[in-house]
Short mmCIF file of C-alpha atoms in Angstrom, two decimals:
data_model
loop_
_atom_site.label_atom_id
_atom_site.label_comp_id
_atom_site.label_asym_id
_atom_site.label_seq_id
_atom_site.Cartn_x
_atom_site.Cartn_y
_atom_site.Cartn_z
CA MET A 1 0.82 12.45 -28.61
CA ARG A 2 3.45 15.07 -29.41
CA GLY A 3 2.08 17.38 -26.72
CA ASP A 4 2.42 14.61 -24.14
CA ASN A 5 6.04 14.04 -25.15
CA ARG A 6 6.85 17.75 -24.80
CA LEU A 7 5.19 17.82 -21.40
CA ASP A 8 7.21 14.77 -20.31
CA ALA A 9 10.41 16.48 -21.52
CA GLN A 10 9.54 19.62 -19.53
CA ARG A 11 8.89 17.50 -16.46
CA ALA A 12 12.22 15.70 -16.91
CA ASP A 13 14.00 19.06 -17.06
CA LYS A 14 12.44 19.95 -13.70
CA GLY A 15 13.45 16.62 -12.14
CA ILE A 16 9.92 15.23 -12.35
CA SER A 17 9.32 11.73 -13.58
CA ARG A 18 6.24 9.61 -13.88
CA PHE A 19 5.89 5.86 -13.94
CA GLN A 20 3.11 3.35 -13.66
CA THR A 21 3.35 0.95 -10.74
CA ARG A 22 3.54 -2.69 -11.67
CA HIS A 23 0.73 -3.86 -9.37
CA GLN A 24 -1.91 -1.21 -9.74
CA ASN A 25 -2.87 1.40 -12.25
CA MET A 26 -1.38 4.31 -10.28
CA THR A 27 0.88 7.02 -11.58
CA VAL A 28 3.80 7.88 -9.31
CA ASN A 29 5.43 11.29 -9.71
CA ILE A 30 8.95 11.79 -8.42
CA ARG A 31 9.90 15.42 -7.93
CA GLU A 32 12.06 17.78 -5.96
CA PHE A 33 11.06 18.55 -2.37
CA ALA A 34 9.28 21.83 -1.71
CA PRO A 35 9.20 23.50 1.73
CA ALA A 36 5.43 22.90 1.90
CA ASP A 37 6.21 19.13 1.90
CA ALA A 38 8.09 19.25 5.22
CA LEU A 39 5.34 18.00 7.56
CA SER A 40 4.33 15.19 5.19
CA VAL A 41 7.93 14.04 4.68
CA ASN A 42 8.63 14.09 8.42
CA ALA A 43 5.48 12.11 9.22
CA LEU A 44 6.26 9.64 6.44
CA ALA A 45 9.76 9.01 7.83
CA VAL A 46 8.35 8.14 11.25
CA LYS A 47 5.61 5.95 9.74
CA ALA A 48 8.14 4.09 7.58
CA PHE A 49 10.44 3.31 10.53
CA GLU A 50 7.75 2.51 13.15
CA GLN A 51 7.87 -1.19 12.32
CA PHE A 52 11.47 -1.22 13.64
CA GLN A 53 10.77 0.60 16.91
CA ASN A 54 11.48 -2.48 19.02
CA ALA A 55 14.88 -2.98 17.36
CA TYR A 56 16.27 0.43 18.40
CA ASP A 57 17.32 0.61 22.05
CA ASP A 58 16.22 4.26 22.26
CA TRP A 59 13.25 4.53 19.91
CA PRO A 60 12.12 7.94 21.26
CA ALA A 61 15.54 9.49 20.47
CA PHE A 62 15.70 7.83 17.04
CA LYS A 63 12.12 8.84 16.28
CA THR A 64 12.93 12.47 17.10
CA ARG A 65 15.92 12.29 14.76
CA ILE A 66 14.03 10.85 11.77
CA ALA A 67 11.03 13.12 12.38
CA GLY A 68 13.24 15.91 11.05
CA MET A 69 13.92 14.27 7.69
CA SER A 70 12.90 17.41 5.80
CA SER A 71 15.88 19.25 7.31
CA LEU A 72 18.13 17.04 5.14
CA ALA A 73 17.02 19.16 2.18
CA GLY A 74 19.73 21.56 3.33
CA ALA A 75 22.38 18.83 3.05
CA GLY A 76 21.45 17.45 -0.36
CA GLU A 77 18.70 16.93 -2.90
CA LEU A 78 15.52 15.69 -1.25
CA LEU A 79 13.21 13.88 -3.65
CA VAL A 80 9.62 12.91 -2.99
CA ALA A 81 7.37 10.35 -4.65
CA GLU A 82 3.67 11.12 -4.74
CA ILE A 83 0.49 9.44 -5.86
CA ASP A 84 -2.55 11.66 -6.29
CA ARG A 85 -0.68 14.50 -4.54
CA GLN A 86 -0.01 12.32 -1.49
CA ILE A 87 3.66 11.89 -0.58
CA VAL A 88 4.32 8.15 -0.37
CA GLY A 89 8.12 8.04 -0.54
CA ALA A 90 11.21 10.18 -0.10
CA VAL A 91 15.00 10.01 -0.24
CA VAL A 92 17.97 12.36 0.01
CA TYR A 93 20.82 12.39 -2.51
CA ILE A 94 24.08 13.90 -1.23
CA GLY A 95 26.63 14.54 -3.94
CA PRO A 96 30.40 14.09 -4.07
CA GLY A 97 32.34 16.48 -1.88
CA MET A 98 29.32 17.36 0.26
CA PRO A 99 29.53 16.82 4.05
CA LYS A 100 28.58 13.30 5.11
CA ALA A 101 29.31 10.77 7.84
CA ASP A 102 32.96 9.83 8.31
CA PHE A 103 32.37 6.22 7.25
CA PHE A 104 31.71 7.46 3.69
CA GLN A 105 34.52 8.76 1.51
CA ALA A 106 34.10 12.44 0.64
CA GLU A 107 34.06 11.79 -3.13
CA TRP A 108 31.23 9.25 -2.91
CA PRO A 109 27.71 10.40 -3.63
CA ILE A 110 25.37 8.79 -1.13
CA MET A 111 21.70 8.19 -0.48
CA ARG A 112 20.11 8.80 2.91
CA MET A 113 16.78 7.97 4.48
CA LEU A 114 14.96 6.10 1.74
CA VAL A 115 11.42 5.85 3.10
CA VAL A 116 8.26 4.46 1.55
CA SER A 117 4.85 4.43 3.19
CA PRO A 118 3.98 0.93 4.41
CA ASP A 119 0.66 1.31 2.54
CA PHE A 120 2.50 1.69 -0.79
CA ARG A 121 5.34 -0.81 -0.50
CA GLY A 122 5.86 -3.41 -3.19
CA LEU A 123 4.97 -1.01 -6.02
CA GLY A 124 8.53 -0.16 -7.10
CA ILE A 125 8.62 3.25 -5.41
CA GLY A 126 11.78 2.56 -3.38
CA ARG A 127 13.58 1.25 -6.43
CA ALA A 128 12.48 4.27 -8.51
CA LEU A 129 13.77 6.68 -5.85
CA THR A 130 17.06 4.76 -5.69
CA GLU A 131 17.35 4.91 -9.49
CA LYS A 132 16.81 8.69 -9.35
CA CYS A 133 19.75 8.94 -6.94
CA LEU A 134 21.87 6.77 -9.24
CA GLN A 135 20.99 9.10 -12.14
CA ARG A 136 22.25 12.03 -10.10
CA ALA A 137 25.46 10.14 -9.32
CA ARG A 138 25.96 9.61 -13.08
CA ARG A 139 25.25 13.31 -13.64
CA ASP A 140 27.97 14.06 -11.09
CA LYS A 141 30.35 11.67 -12.92
CA ALA A 142 30.84 9.47 -9.87
CA GLN A 143 32.57 6.10 -10.09
CA VAL A 144 30.66 4.56 -7.17
CA PHE A 145 27.52 5.24 -5.17
CA ALA A 146 27.12 4.45 -1.46
CA LEU A 147 24.45 4.01 1.16
CA HIS A 148 24.18 2.48 4.59
CA SER A 149 21.54 0.01 5.60
CA SER A 150 20.78 -2.68 8.15
CA GLU A 151 19.77 -6.32 8.05
CA ILE A 152 16.58 -5.40 9.94
CA MET A 153 15.43 -3.67 6.74
CA GLN A 154 14.11 -6.85 5.17
CA VAL A 155 12.61 -5.10 2.14
CA ALA A 156 15.17 -2.38 1.39
CA LEU A 157 18.38 -4.35 1.88
CA PRO A 158 17.44 -7.22 -0.47
CA MET A 159 16.36 -4.62 -3.05
CA TYR A 160 19.76 -2.90 -2.81
CA LEU A 161 21.52 -6.24 -3.22
CA ARG A 162 19.41 -7.09 -6.30
CA MET A 163 20.38 -3.69 -7.72
CA GLY A 164 24.06 -4.58 -7.44
CA PHE A 165 25.08 -2.98 -4.15
CA GLN A 166 27.70 -4.94 -2.20
CA ILE A 167 28.71 -4.73 1.43
CA MET A 168 31.94 -2.80 1.85
CA SER A 169 32.31 -2.39 5.59
CA GLN A 170 30.48 -2.09 8.86
CA ALA A 171 29.15 1.30 9.88
CA PRO A 172 28.62 2.46 13.44
CA SER A 173 25.47 1.11 15.03
CA ILE A 174 22.53 3.46 15.49
CA HIS A 175 20.78 3.09 18.85
CA GLY A 176 21.84 -0.56 19.04
CA VAL A 177 21.04 -1.49 15.43
CA GLU A 178 23.97 -2.68 13.31
CA TYR A 179 24.50 -0.97 9.94
CA GLY A 180 26.76 -1.63 6.98
CA VAL A 181 28.12 0.51 4.15
CA TYR A 182 27.09 -0.72 0.68
CA LEU A 183 28.64 0.35 -2.62
CA LYS A 184 27.56 0.08 -6.24
CA LYS A 185 29.83 0.79 -9.18
CA ILE A 186 28.30 3.33 -11.54
CA ASP A 187 27.88 2.08 -15.12
#
């Protein structure tokens, strides 16, 4: 038992966490992005957004944009969730003072591009990735945490609202899809 606890502590120091999903006996590891993950993360982003392709008025342009999700690792902390070494989720945390869209205040930490494979939705992966971003916001001593989302995201947006995010303002639309800015006070 003690060895397991030390191993878990070492993993925590490296930004790795493990949790059991609530629906199946799977272990999900959340860890920092590595350059070798780029193709998997990019493909996952496209797969996660494909269900919305008819909502965007220029899906090919939007698809090209999200297919480069791994490049966001240069703008913030890209985290990946994996099950049996397969990447099934990803998100980018961008800290206070880092460059971000003008509709966010510079001092707000934000989350970008939360994606979960459609094959692994409903297992708590999106929430776990969001919680990891909130932990980083606490680490950075932020007062609030922000993200932008859309009403078309019928799984993610209700999850954010259940987690205590509240609409603050409208954000510019993206290829015809309306977005809003959501804030959560940090405990």
